[in-house]
Each structure stands twice: as structure tokens, then as C-alpha cells.
Amino acid sequence: MNIKIVHLYPDLLNLYGDRGNIQCMVMRCRWRGIDAQVKEYRLGDRVDFSDADIVLLGGGSDREQQIVCTKLQSIRSDFSAYVEDGGTVIAVCGGYQLLGHYYDTPDGRMEGLSLVDLYTQQGSPRLISNVILKNEEFPYEIVGFENHGGRTFIGDNKPFGTVAFGFGNNGEDGKEGVMYKNVIGTYLHGPLLPKNPHVCDRLIGTALERRFGSSQLEPLDDEDEKRANRYIVERFVKEEKQASDR
Ligand code: GLN
């Protein structure tokens, strides 16, 4: 069995360890005897979605997003067909914002891919925090770190999680990220997947299901990762409680 992981514009969208997300997916496949190959596409390249199983769109500063967003328009229809066909996507922070219709900043509007019905507006101050999310579709909490000026609004779409600690999409509605078909968009980095092996396995699972019609994943020994996750959850939930008791 083998899968192809597509990394879009790693030279520009690479804030906060997006390569760590790639490494995590590759290793969790290999440890199970699944061969995972990584294909990186740079700005001038023609992106081929036909043999892609997981697409990663990483985080970037506003300046880098602006460069990428122009290019994204030329791959929009192929990318959209991939998503509508159940293709797996993980988009982090700047990449998450670009999944939507637009990202408005004081310098103007960046047109997004409109793959998911959401939009983003820049606000002040930046939302910077550790984050803990709850989502019953996952066996335990999702943890990470956020740092964004954009406020994202996802309408009736399903969030990636509800915020137990941190700001989330916009600091107002208690939602973080988005889930649409097999797309996950999120502000969480850290990087996301090594901190959350259950999220990594979900991406691998949906990719295998689409390609081979089966997503049975052999369990791996995640005791260290689970202990680290637990530590973060207990630490920040306790801090929140102490702050509200004060
Ligand atoms: N430039 C975007 C923002 O500040 C995304 C930042 C990021 O990817 N960390 O909202």
C-alpha cells in the first residue's frame, strides 16, 4: 500500500513547523508498513491532484499569503474537484484562511479558494494562545498553539472543535477550525500532528478509505504523545480555573 502526500508551496507557507506535520504523517504510515511519498510543489509548478491522497497547505505571513493567493486561483478548479471527490486536506493557519472566500486586511482583500464556505477578516490584537479543543469525533482533546490576526467565520459549517481554552476562529463564537468533507482547516500549529496523533490518523484513515476502500489502521504505541497531551490539557484547564477563581 502506498499514498502520496502533496505539500503545497513549502517555500512560502511554512510557518511553525509544517514540515513536522508532513514528517508525522510519513512516519505514522511507515510504522504500519504503508509507504508514503511526499511531493512538494513550488510556485511555478503545475499541481497534479490526480494521484494526491493528502494535501497540506501550511501557515504563512500576510505577505507570503498574498504571493500564494494569486497562484492559487489557477489551481482552484482542480483543487475543488479533489475536495468534492473526498480528497483529504489539512490546512493550517494562513492556509486555512485561504480555503475560504477571502481574507480582508487593511491593505486589501486576498481572494481565497472558496473551497469551504468561510471568510476571514483581520482584527486587532493578534490572537495568541495555547489552545485546547473538544470534539466527540476524536478520542481525546486536540491541543496546539495559535497566533493569528485573522478572525474566521465558518457559518453553519462544522468546526474542528469547540474551544475549551484559547481563542479559536475569532475569539467570539467558541469554535475553532472547520471540517468539510475530508478537509480540516485549523489555526493550530505547534506543529499540529505530532501533538495530536489521533488527528494524524484521521487524515491517513480518510486518505486510505478513498484510495483503497479500507481505513483499518493498526494501533501504534502513543503513550508518550498521550501523556504530553494530558499534561497540556490539565495545565491549561487548571490555569483557566485559577484565573476564574481570582
Ligand atoms: N497571516 C495570517 C494571520 O495573521 C496567518 C498567520 C499564520 O499563518 N500564523 O492571521
Coordinates of C-alpha atoms and ligand atoms in Angstrom, one line a residue:
M1 CA 0.0 0.0 0.0
N2 CA 1.3 3.5 -0.7
I3 CA 0.0 7.0 -0.5
K4 CA 1.1 10.4 -1.9
I5 CA 1.3 13.4 0.3
V6 CA 1.2 16.7 -1.5
H7 CA 2.9 19.7 0.2
L8 CA 1.8 22.9 -1.5
Y9 CA 4.3 25.8 -1.6
P10 CA 6.6 24.7 1.3
D11 CA 9.0 27.5 0.5
L12 CA 6.3 30.1 1.3
L13 CA 3.7 28.5 3.6
N14 CA 5.9 27.0 6.2
L15 CA 5.4 28.9 9.5
Y16 CA 5.5 27.0 12.8
G17 CA 6.8 23.6 11.7
D18 CA 4.5 22.5 8.8
R19 CA 7.2 20.1 7.8
G20 CA 6.7 18.4 11.2
N21 CA 3.2 17.7 10.1
I22 CA 4.5 16.0 6.9
Q23 CA 7.1 14.0 8.8
C24 CA 4.4 12.8 11.3
M25 CA 2.1 11.6 8.5
V26 CA 5.0 9.9 6.7
M27 CA 6.3 8.1 9.9
R28 CA 2.9 7.0 11.1
C29 CA 2.3 5.4 7.7
R30 CA 5.7 3.8 7.5
W31 CA 5.4 2.4 11.0
R32 CA 2.4 0.5 9.7
G33 CA 4.1 -0.7 6.6
I34 CA 2.4 1.9 4.4
D35 CA 4.7 3.7 2.0
A36 CA 4.2 7.4 2.0
Q37 CA 5.8 9.6 -0.6
V38 CA 5.9 13.4 -0.4
K39 CA 5.6 15.6 -3.5
E40 CA 6.4 19.3 -3.0
Y41 CA 5.0 21.8 -5.4
R42 CA 6.5 25.3 -5.7
L43 CA 5.0 28.4 -7.2
G44 CA 5.8 27.8 -10.9
D45 CA 4.8 24.1 -10.8
R46 CA 1.7 22.6 -12.3
V47 CA -0.1 20.8 -9.4
D48 CA -1.3 17.3 -10.2
F49 CA -4.1 16.3 -7.9
S50 CA -4.8 13.0 -9.7
D51 CA -2.6 10.9 -7.5
A52 CA -2.8 13.0 -4.4
D53 CA -4.1 11.4 -1.2
I54 CA -3.4 14.1 1.4
V55 CA -2.8 17.8 0.6
L56 CA -1.1 20.0 3.1
L57 CA -1.4 23.8 2.9
G58 CA 0.6 25.4 5.7
G59 CA 0.8 28.7 7.5
G60 CA 2.3 31.9 6.2
S61 CA 2.6 35.6 7.0
D62 CA 0.2 38.0 5.2
R63 CA 2.9 38.9 2.7
E64 CA 3.5 35.2 1.8
Q65 CA -0.2 34.5 1.6
Q66 CA -0.6 37.4 -0.8
I67 CA 2.0 35.8 -3.1
V68 CA 0.4 32.4 -2.9
C69 CA -3.2 33.6 -3.2
T70 CA -2.7 34.8 -6.8
K71 CA -1.2 31.5 -7.8
L72 CA -4.0 29.5 -6.0
Q73 CA -6.6 30.9 -8.4
S74 CA -5.1 29.0 -11.3
I75 CA -5.4 25.6 -9.4
R76 CA -8.8 26.4 -7.9
S77 CA -11.0 24.2 -10.1
D78 CA -8.7 21.1 -9.9
F79 CA -8.4 21.7 -6.1
S80 CA -12.2 22.0 -5.8
A81 CA -12.8 18.8 -7.7
Y82 CA -10.3 17.0 -5.5
V83 CA -12.1 18.2 -2.3
E84 CA -15.6 17.4 -3.7
D85 CA -14.4 13.9 -4.5
G86 CA -13.5 13.4 -0.9
G87 CA -9.8 14.2 -1.1
T88 CA -8.1 14.7 2.3
V89 CA -6.8 18.2 3.0
I90 CA -5.1 19.6 6.1
A91 CA -4.8 23.4 6.0
V92 CA -3.1 25.3 8.8
C93 CA -3.5 29.0 9.8
G94 CA -2.7 31.0 6.7
G95 CA -3.6 28.0 4.5
Y96 CA -6.8 27.6 6.4
Q97 CA -7.8 31.2 5.7
L98 CA -7.1 30.6 2.0
L99 CA -9.6 27.8 1.9
G100 CA -12.4 30.4 2.3
H101 CA -13.8 33.1 0.1
Y102 CA -11.5 35.9 1.2
Y103 CA -9.1 37.3 3.8
D104 CA -9.6 41.1 4.3
T105 CA -6.7 43.1 5.7
P106 CA -6.2 46.9 5.9
D107 CA -4.1 46.5 2.7
G108 CA -6.9 45.0 0.8
R109 CA -8.7 41.7 0.0
M110 CA -6.9 38.4 -0.7
E111 CA -9.1 36.2 -2.7
G112 CA -9.3 32.6 -1.3
L113 CA -10.1 29.3 -3.0
S114 CA -13.7 29.2 -1.9
L115 CA -13.4 25.5 -1.3
V116 CA -15.2 25.9 2.0
D117 CA -17.9 28.5 2.8
L118 CA -16.0 30.7 5.3
Y119 CA -14.3 34.1 5.3
T120 CA -11.7 35.9 7.4
Q121 CA -11.2 39.5 8.5
Q122 CA -8.1 40.8 10.1
G123 CA -8.6 42.2 13.6
S124 CA -6.5 43.5 16.5
P125 CA -4.9 42.4 18.7
R126 CA -3.4 39.1 17.3
L127 CA -4.9 36.1 19.0
I128 CA -2.0 34.2 20.6
S129 CA -2.5 31.4 23.0
N130 CA -2.2 27.7 23.7
V131 CA -5.4 26.0 22.7
I132 CA -7.4 23.0 23.8
L133 CA -10.3 21.7 21.7
K134 CA -13.0 19.2 22.3
N135 CA -14.6 17.2 19.5
E136 CA -16.5 14.0 20.2
E137 CA -15.4 12.5 16.9
F138 CA -11.9 12.3 18.4
P139 CA -10.9 10.0 21.3
Y140 CA -9.3 12.8 23.4
E141 CA -8.7 16.5 23.3
I142 CA -6.9 18.3 20.5
V143 CA -4.1 20.6 21.7
G144 CA -2.0 23.2 19.9
F145 CA -0.9 26.9 19.7
E146 CA -2.5 29.7 17.8
N147 CA -1.0 33.0 16.5
H148 CA -3.2 34.9 14.1
G149 CA -4.6 38.4 13.3
G150 CA -7.4 37.0 11.1
R151 CA -10.8 36.3 12.6
T152 CA -12.5 33.5 10.7
F153 CA -16.3 32.9 10.4
I154 CA -17.5 29.5 9.3
G155 CA -21.3 30.0 9.3
D156 CA -23.1 26.7 9.6
N157 CA -20.1 24.5 8.8
K158 CA -18.9 22.0 11.4
P159 CA -15.9 23.3 13.5
F160 CA -12.8 21.3 14.0
G161 CA -13.5 21.6 17.7
T162 CA -15.1 23.7 20.4
V163 CA -12.7 25.8 22.4
A164 CA -12.0 24.7 26.0
F165 CA -9.0 27.0 26.2
G166 CA -7.7 29.7 23.8
F167 CA -9.4 32.0 21.3
G168 CA -10.3 29.8 18.3
N169 CA -11.6 31.1 15.0
N170 CA -12.5 34.6 16.1
G171 CA -12.4 34.8 19.9
E172 CA -16.2 35.1 20.0
D173 CA -18.2 32.1 19.0
G174 CA -16.2 29.3 20.8
K175 CA -15.5 27.4 17.6
E176 CA -12.1 26.5 16.2
G177 CA -11.3 25.5 12.7
V178 CA -13.6 23.8 10.2
M179 CA -14.4 20.3 8.9
Y180 CA -15.9 20.0 5.5
K181 CA -16.0 16.6 3.7
N182 CA -12.4 15.3 4.3
V183 CA -11.0 18.8 4.7
I184 CA -9.7 20.0 8.1
G185 CA -8.8 23.7 8.4
T186 CA -7.4 24.9 11.7
Y187 CA -5.3 27.7 13.3
L188 CA -3.5 25.2 15.4
H189 CA 0.2 24.7 15.0
G190 CA 2.9 23.5 17.2
P191 CA 3.1 21.5 14.8
L192 CA -0.4 20.1 15.0
L193 CA 0.0 16.4 14.1
P194 CA 2.9 15.3 16.3
K195 CA 1.0 16.8 19.2
N196 CA -2.2 15.1 18.1
P197 CA -1.6 11.6 16.7
H198 CA -5.3 11.0 16.7
V199 CA -5.8 13.8 14.2
C200 CA -2.9 12.5 12.1
D201 CA -4.5 9.0 12.0
R202 CA -7.8 10.5 10.9
L203 CA -6.2 12.1 7.9
I204 CA -4.4 8.9 7.0
G205 CA -7.6 7.0 7.5
T206 CA -9.7 9.1 5.2
A207 CA -7.0 9.0 2.6
L208 CA -6.7 5.2 2.7
E209 CA -10.5 4.9 2.6
R210 CA -10.8 6.9 -0.6
R211 CA -7.8 5.2 -2.3
F212 CA -8.3 1.6 -1.2
G213 CA -11.8 1.4 0.3
S214 CA -10.4 0.5 3.7
S215 CA -9.2 2.5 6.6
Q216 CA -8.3 -0.1 9.3
L217 CA -5.2 1.4 11.0
E218 CA -3.0 -0.7 13.2
P219 CA -2.7 1.0 16.6
L220 CA 0.7 2.4 17.4
D221 CA 2.3 3.0 20.8
D222 CA 1.3 6.6 21.5
E223 CA 1.8 6.6 25.3
D224 CA 4.3 9.5 25.3
E225 CA 2.2 11.6 23.0
K226 CA -0.9 10.9 25.1
R227 CA 0.9 11.8 28.3
A228 CA 2.1 15.1 26.8
N229 CA -1.4 15.8 25.6
R230 CA -2.9 15.1 29.0
Y231 CA -0.2 17.4 30.6
I232 CA -1.2 20.3 28.4
V233 CA -4.9 19.8 29.0
E234 CA -4.5 19.6 32.8
R235 CA -2.2 22.5 32.9
F236 CA -4.3 25.0 30.9
V237 CA -7.7 23.9 32.2
K238 CA -6.3 24.4 35.7
E239 CA -4.9 27.8 34.8
E240 CA -8.3 28.8 33.4
K241 CA -10.0 27.7 36.6
Q242 CA -7.5 29.6 38.8
A243 CA -8.0 32.7 36.8
S244 CA -11.8 32.5 37.0
D245 CA -11.5 31.9 40.8
R246 CA -9.4 35.0 41.3
Ligands
GLN1 N1 -1.3 35.9 8.3 C1 -2.4 35.2 9.0 C2 -2.8 36.0 10.2 O1 -2.1 36.6 10.9 C3 -2.0 33.8 9.3 C4 -0.8 33.7 10.2 C5 -0.3 32.3 10.4 O2 -0.3 31.5 9.4 N2 0.2 32.1 11.5 O3 -4.0 35.9 10.5

